[in-house]
Amino acid sequence: MQRGWPALLLLLFIAQLASAGEFGAGSAVIREINRARHKPAVYANYLEELRAHFRGKFLILPGRVMLQTHEGIAAVNEAIRFLRGARPLAPLADSPGIAMAAADHVADQARGAFGHAGSDRSNPGERMNHHGTWRGTWGEDISYGQSNARQIVIALIVDDGLPGRKHRNNIFNPAFNFAGAAIGPHARYRTVCNIDFAARYTEQTSPARSLFARN
């Protein structure tokens, strides 16, 4: 029996279920988010696969490893209900400037930092403005522990242990039209994926820079 960060618990198991995954590219995460926004019922089917592997609040992994979640199957069931009732949304534009802002935060956290504030106390909106200009509203999701796009998106949609489901709300926020993501190494959780969202965004930089953030 083990305990850990809520989203990581689901990520460890979803790795066994993902039939295909794209690794190492933030653009793959944006494509997967767009699949969820466009066909939420498909994502409900993915989550149905998790249900048989819960015993109360314990998730049973291959090899009979037991991981304790905060909400157990209740969080999965709630996410399925949400997805079944969700209407399709327009895809997010994959923004090079926003992806660079996400890569900046990934690089900043490589040594083990956690959360949305940068080491310079910057917030996501300020980081996005380093590479362009956002307008309207912005948001940010961060996932620790995996680099597979589907694993990341499913865990953020379930949002175990976070009653406000803020990560899910960002993914399905109809006000957002632009997004960018980056993936890189993390000292505590092995990998970190940062996803930033904006209602409107004007690019002010070249996309030539690599978006796989390095230490």
mmCIF file of C-alpha atoms in Angstrom:
data_model
loop_
_atom_site.group_PDB
_atom_site.id
_atom_site.type_symbol
_atom_site.label_atom_id
_atom_site.label_comp_id
_atom_site.label_asym_id
_atom_site.label_seq_id
_atom_site.Cartn_x
_atom_site.Cartn_y
_atom_site.Cartn_z
ATOM 1 C CA MET A 1 0.000 0.000 0.000
ATOM 2 C CA GLN A 2 1.399 3.345 -1.034
ATOM 3 C CA ARG A 3 0.349 6.951 -0.824
ATOM 4 C CA GLY A 4 1.278 9.788 -3.147
ATOM 5 C CA TRP A 5 0.254 12.884 -5.042
ATOM 6 C CA PRO A 6 -3.356 12.303 -6.264
ATOM 7 C CA ALA A 7 -2.900 12.835 -10.004
ATOM 8 C CA LEU A 8 0.231 10.690 -9.997
ATOM 9 C CA LEU A 9 -1.744 7.730 -8.647
ATOM 10 C CA LEU A 10 -3.957 7.704 -11.691
ATOM 11 C CA LEU A 11 -1.089 8.379 -14.080
ATOM 12 C CA LEU A 12 0.793 5.303 -12.905
ATOM 13 C CA PHE A 13 -2.156 3.082 -13.735
ATOM 14 C CA ILE A 14 -3.299 4.793 -16.919
ATOM 15 C CA ALA A 15 0.126 4.017 -18.378
ATOM 16 C CA GLN A 16 -1.013 0.369 -18.457
ATOM 17 C CA LEU A 17 -4.228 1.250 -20.325
ATOM 18 C CA ALA A 18 -3.110 3.758 -22.945
ATOM 19 C CA SER A 19 -3.220 2.005 -26.287
ATOM 20 C CA ALA A 20 -1.087 4.643 -27.939
ATOM 21 C CA GLY A 21 0.787 7.661 -26.677
ATOM 22 C CA GLU A 22 3.004 10.434 -27.859
ATOM 23 C CA PHE A 23 5.968 11.262 -25.659
ATOM 24 C CA GLY A 24 8.126 14.305 -25.193
ATOM 25 C CA ALA A 25 6.151 16.922 -27.146
ATOM 26 C CA GLY A 26 3.912 19.595 -25.704
ATOM 27 C CA SER A 27 2.026 19.761 -29.000
ATOM 28 C CA ALA A 28 0.883 16.158 -28.432
ATOM 29 C CA VAL A 29 -0.744 17.279 -25.167
ATOM 30 C CA ILE A 30 -2.610 20.084 -26.943
ATOM 31 C CA ARG A 31 -3.796 17.633 -29.598
ATOM 32 C CA GLU A 32 -5.044 15.289 -26.865
ATOM 33 C CA ILE A 33 -6.827 18.142 -25.071
ATOM 34 C CA ASN A 34 -8.495 19.017 -28.367
ATOM 35 C CA ARG A 35 -9.664 15.410 -28.736
ATOM 36 C CA ALA A 36 -11.226 15.608 -25.275
ATOM 37 C CA ARG A 37 -12.872 18.955 -26.046
ATOM 38 C CA HIS A 38 -14.195 17.766 -29.414
ATOM 39 C CA LYS A 39 -15.307 14.244 -28.353
ATOM 40 C CA PRO A 40 -15.832 14.184 -24.568
ATOM 41 C CA ALA A 41 -17.831 10.944 -24.810
ATOM 42 C CA VAL A 42 -14.715 9.181 -26.137
ATOM 43 C CA TYR A 43 -12.884 10.214 -22.985
ATOM 44 C CA ALA A 44 -15.746 8.880 -20.905
ATOM 45 C CA ASN A 45 -15.074 5.502 -22.530
ATOM 46 C CA TYR A 46 -11.409 5.704 -21.519
ATOM 47 C CA LEU A 47 -12.409 6.333 -17.910
ATOM 48 C CA GLU A 48 -14.822 3.414 -17.922
ATOM 49 C CA GLU A 49 -11.734 1.183 -18.172
ATOM 50 C CA LEU A 50 -10.532 2.418 -14.777
ATOM 51 C CA ARG A 51 -13.635 1.371 -12.876
ATOM 52 C CA ALA A 52 -12.909 -2.355 -12.631
ATOM 53 C CA HIS A 53 -9.536 -1.708 -10.976
ATOM 54 C CA PHE A 54 -10.812 0.085 -7.849
ATOM 55 C CA ARG A 55 -11.508 -1.515 -4.481
ATOM 56 C CA GLY A 56 -13.030 1.287 -2.455
ATOM 57 C CA LYS A 57 -10.453 4.063 -2.459
ATOM 58 C CA PHE A 58 -7.668 1.709 -3.540
ATOM 59 C CA LEU A 59 -6.485 1.460 -7.110
ATOM 60 C CA ILE A 60 -5.158 -2.028 -7.857
ATOM 61 C CA LEU A 61 -2.142 -1.900 -10.155
ATOM 62 C CA PRO A 62 -0.593 -4.799 -12.082
ATOM 63 C CA GLY A 63 1.314 -7.009 -9.661
ATOM 64 C CA ARG A 64 -1.352 -6.395 -6.968
ATOM 65 C CA VAL A 65 0.206 -3.096 -5.942
ATOM 66 C CA MET A 66 -2.387 -1.017 -4.074
ATOM 67 C CA LEU A 67 -2.452 2.771 -4.259
ATOM 68 C CA GLN A 68 -4.755 4.831 -2.080
ATOM 69 C CA THR A 69 -6.569 7.693 -3.802
ATOM 70 C CA HIS A 70 -8.425 10.518 -2.098
ATOM 71 C CA GLU A 71 -11.837 9.829 -3.607
ATOM 72 C CA GLY A 72 -11.573 6.377 -5.119
ATOM 73 C CA ILE A 73 -13.927 5.407 -7.907
ATOM 74 C CA ALA A 74 -16.234 8.302 -6.969
ATOM 75 C CA ALA A 75 -13.917 10.784 -8.738
ATOM 76 C CA VAL A 76 -13.833 8.609 -11.841
ATOM 77 C CA ASN A 77 -17.625 8.240 -11.852
ATOM 78 C CA GLU A 78 -18.057 11.979 -11.442
ATOM 79 C CA ALA A 79 -15.692 12.636 -14.339
ATOM 80 C CA ILE A 80 -17.597 10.157 -16.516
ATOM 81 C CA ARG A 81 -20.876 11.930 -15.751
ATOM 82 C CA PHE A 82 -19.288 15.263 -16.619
ATOM 83 C CA LEU A 83 -17.935 13.953 -19.923
ATOM 84 C CA ARG A 84 -21.229 12.300 -20.882
ATOM 85 C CA GLY A 85 -22.993 15.631 -20.405
ATOM 86 C CA ALA A 86 -20.343 17.888 -21.917
ATOM 87 C CA ARG A 87 -20.931 19.560 -25.260
ATOM 88 C CA PRO A 88 -18.198 19.563 -27.914
ATOM 89 C CA LEU A 89 -15.960 22.622 -27.922
ATOM 90 C CA ALA A 90 -13.847 24.266 -30.597
ATOM 91 C CA PRO A 91 -10.190 23.190 -30.694
ATOM 92 C CA LEU A 92 -7.504 25.281 -29.047
ATOM 93 C CA ALA A 93 -4.898 26.877 -31.300
ATOM 94 C CA ASP A 94 -1.431 25.550 -30.431
ATOM 95 C CA SER A 95 0.507 28.743 -29.738
ATOM 96 C CA PRO A 96 4.331 28.795 -30.045
ATOM 97 C CA GLY A 97 4.588 31.776 -27.706
ATOM 98 C CA ILE A 98 2.426 30.201 -25.019
ATOM 99 C CA ALA A 99 4.368 26.957 -25.389
ATOM 100 C CA MET A 100 7.593 28.874 -24.781
ATOM 101 C CA ALA A 101 6.105 30.376 -21.628
ATOM 102 C CA ALA A 102 5.177 26.855 -20.508
ATOM 103 C CA ALA A 103 8.725 25.687 -21.308
ATOM 104 C CA ASP A 104 10.151 28.508 -19.187
ATOM 105 C CA HIS A 105 8.204 27.267 -16.162
ATOM 106 C CA VAL A 106 9.121 23.629 -16.836
ATOM 107 C CA ALA A 107 12.822 24.570 -16.901
ATOM 108 C CA ASP A 108 12.359 26.647 -13.734
ATOM 109 C CA GLN A 109 10.906 23.623 -11.912
ATOM 110 C CA ALA A 110 13.451 21.046 -13.101
ATOM 111 C CA ARG A 111 15.247 20.919 -9.746
ATOM 112 C CA GLY A 112 12.089 19.943 -7.893
ATOM 113 C CA ALA A 113 9.933 23.057 -7.506
ATOM 114 C CA PHE A 114 6.157 22.672 -7.381
ATOM 115 C CA GLY A 115 3.211 24.923 -8.170
ATOM 116 C CA HIS A 116 2.291 27.831 -10.408
ATOM 117 C CA ALA A 117 4.554 30.589 -9.066
ATOM 118 C CA GLY A 118 7.924 30.969 -10.740
ATOM 119 C CA SER A 119 11.154 31.297 -8.813
ATOM 120 C CA ASP A 120 10.986 34.988 -9.787
ATOM 121 C CA ARG A 121 7.406 35.079 -8.385
ATOM 122 C CA SER A 122 5.978 35.330 -11.894
ATOM 123 C CA ASN A 123 2.495 34.056 -12.642
ATOM 124 C CA PRO A 124 1.423 32.302 -15.879
ATOM 125 C CA GLY A 125 0.051 35.498 -17.423
ATOM 126 C CA GLU A 126 3.346 37.299 -16.894
ATOM 127 C CA ARG A 127 5.283 34.396 -18.387
ATOM 128 C CA MET A 128 3.033 34.359 -21.456
ATOM 129 C CA ASN A 129 3.620 38.085 -21.919
ATOM 130 C CA HIS A 130 7.358 37.414 -22.244
ATOM 131 C CA HIS A 131 6.667 35.810 -25.633
ATOM 132 C CA GLY A 132 3.549 37.645 -26.814
ATOM 133 C CA THR A 133 0.467 39.301 -25.373
ATOM 134 C CA TRP A 134 -2.563 37.594 -23.842
ATOM 135 C CA ARG A 135 -5.993 39.193 -23.579
ATOM 136 C CA GLY A 136 -9.258 38.263 -21.938
ATOM 137 C CA THR A 137 -8.330 35.582 -19.428
ATOM 138 C CA TRP A 138 -5.695 32.909 -18.830
ATOM 139 C CA GLY A 139 -5.242 29.645 -16.928
ATOM 140 C CA GLU A 140 -2.622 27.014 -16.206
ATOM 141 C CA ASP A 141 -2.564 23.242 -15.568
ATOM 142 C CA ILE A 142 0.525 21.371 -14.343
ATOM 143 C CA SER A 143 0.950 17.598 -14.321
ATOM 144 C CA TYR A 144 3.823 15.814 -12.589
ATOM 145 C CA GLY A 145 5.092 12.284 -13.163
ATOM 146 C CA GLN A 146 4.410 11.346 -16.787
ATOM 147 C CA SER A 147 5.048 12.580 -20.319
ATOM 148 C CA ASN A 148 2.382 10.599 -22.211
ATOM 149 C CA ALA A 149 -0.279 12.954 -23.563
ATOM 150 C CA ARG A 150 -3.280 10.738 -22.850
ATOM 151 C CA GLN A 151 -2.116 9.903 -19.321
ATOM 152 C CA ILE A 152 -1.728 13.588 -18.556
ATOM 153 C CA VAL A 153 -5.099 14.645 -19.940
ATOM 154 C CA ILE A 154 -7.091 11.816 -18.311
ATOM 155 C CA ALA A 155 -5.566 12.526 -14.900
ATOM 156 C CA LEU A 156 -6.298 16.247 -15.188
ATOM 157 C CA ILE A 157 -9.895 15.525 -16.166
ATOM 158 C CA VAL A 158 -10.431 13.205 -13.174
ATOM 159 C CA ASP A 159 -8.681 15.678 -10.824
ATOM 160 C CA ASP A 160 -8.742 13.271 -7.843
ATOM 161 C CA GLY A 161 -8.594 15.075 -4.510
ATOM 162 C CA LEU A 162 -9.363 18.525 -5.953
ATOM 163 C CA PRO A 163 -13.113 19.183 -5.422
ATOM 164 C CA GLY A 164 -13.076 22.344 -7.543
ATOM 165 C CA ARG A 165 -11.805 20.344 -10.577
ATOM 166 C CA LYS A 166 -9.833 23.417 -11.644
ATOM 167 C CA HIS A 167 -7.643 21.462 -14.049
ATOM 168 C CA ARG A 168 -10.687 19.979 -15.776
ATOM 169 C CA ASN A 169 -12.390 23.355 -15.855
ATOM 170 C CA ASN A 170 -9.435 24.825 -17.737
ATOM 171 C CA ILE A 171 -9.490 22.029 -20.317
ATOM 172 C CA PHE A 172 -13.217 22.528 -20.959
ATOM 173 C CA ASN A 173 -13.371 26.305 -20.579
ATOM 174 C CA PRO A 174 -15.106 27.659 -23.719
ATOM 175 C CA ALA A 175 -13.481 31.057 -23.155
ATOM 176 C CA PHE A 176 -10.034 29.645 -23.990
ATOM 177 C CA ASN A 177 -8.997 29.679 -27.646
ATOM 178 C CA PHE A 178 -5.201 29.377 -27.410
ATOM 179 C CA ALA A 179 -2.917 27.039 -25.475
ATOM 180 C CA GLY A 180 0.655 25.822 -25.321
ATOM 181 C CA ALA A 181 2.397 23.038 -23.436
ATOM 182 C CA ALA A 182 5.913 21.835 -22.663
ATOM 183 C CA ILE A 183 7.382 18.748 -21.027
ATOM 184 C CA GLY A 184 10.716 18.351 -19.277
ATOM 185 C CA PRO A 185 12.611 16.633 -16.449
ATOM 186 C CA HIS A 186 11.715 17.083 -12.780
ATOM 187 C CA ALA A 187 13.877 16.108 -9.821
ATOM 188 C CA ARG A 188 10.993 14.900 -7.602
ATOM 189 C CA TYR A 189 8.468 13.471 -10.067
ATOM 190 C CA ARG A 190 10.755 12.577 -12.998
ATOM 191 C CA THR A 191 8.810 14.705 -15.489
ATOM 192 C CA VAL A 192 6.630 17.800 -15.455
ATOM 193 C CA CYS A 193 4.149 18.995 -18.058
ATOM 194 C CA ASN A 194 3.024 22.623 -18.010
ATOM 195 C CA ILE A 195 -0.056 23.730 -19.991
ATOM 196 C CA ASP A 196 -1.045 27.390 -20.341
ATOM 197 C CA PHE A 197 -4.326 28.697 -21.764
ATOM 198 C CA ALA A 198 -5.497 32.113 -22.987
ATOM 199 C CA ALA A 199 -8.685 33.575 -24.415
ATOM 200 C CA ARG A 200 -6.717 35.548 -27.002
ATOM 201 C CA TYR A 201 -3.011 35.673 -27.749
ATOM 202 C CA THR A 202 -0.785 37.652 -30.106
ATOM 203 C CA GLU A 203 2.560 36.069 -30.969
ATOM 204 C CA GLN A 204 5.693 38.193 -30.640
ATOM 205 C CA THR A 205 8.418 35.615 -30.974
ATOM 206 C CA SER A 206 9.800 33.004 -33.345
ATOM 207 C CA PRO A 207 8.898 29.345 -32.703
ATOM 208 C CA ALA A 208 12.435 28.252 -33.576
ATOM 209 C CA ARG A 209 13.411 27.514 -29.971
ATOM 210 C CA SER A 210 13.035 23.902 -28.785
ATOM 211 C CA LEU A 211 9.961 23.388 -26.604
ATOM 212 C CA PHE A 212 11.349 20.349 -24.772
ATOM 213 C CA ALA A 213 12.611 22.327 -21.817
ATOM 214 C CA ARG A 214 16.077 21.540 -20.586
ATOM 215 C CA ASN A 215 17.719 22.152 -17.243
#
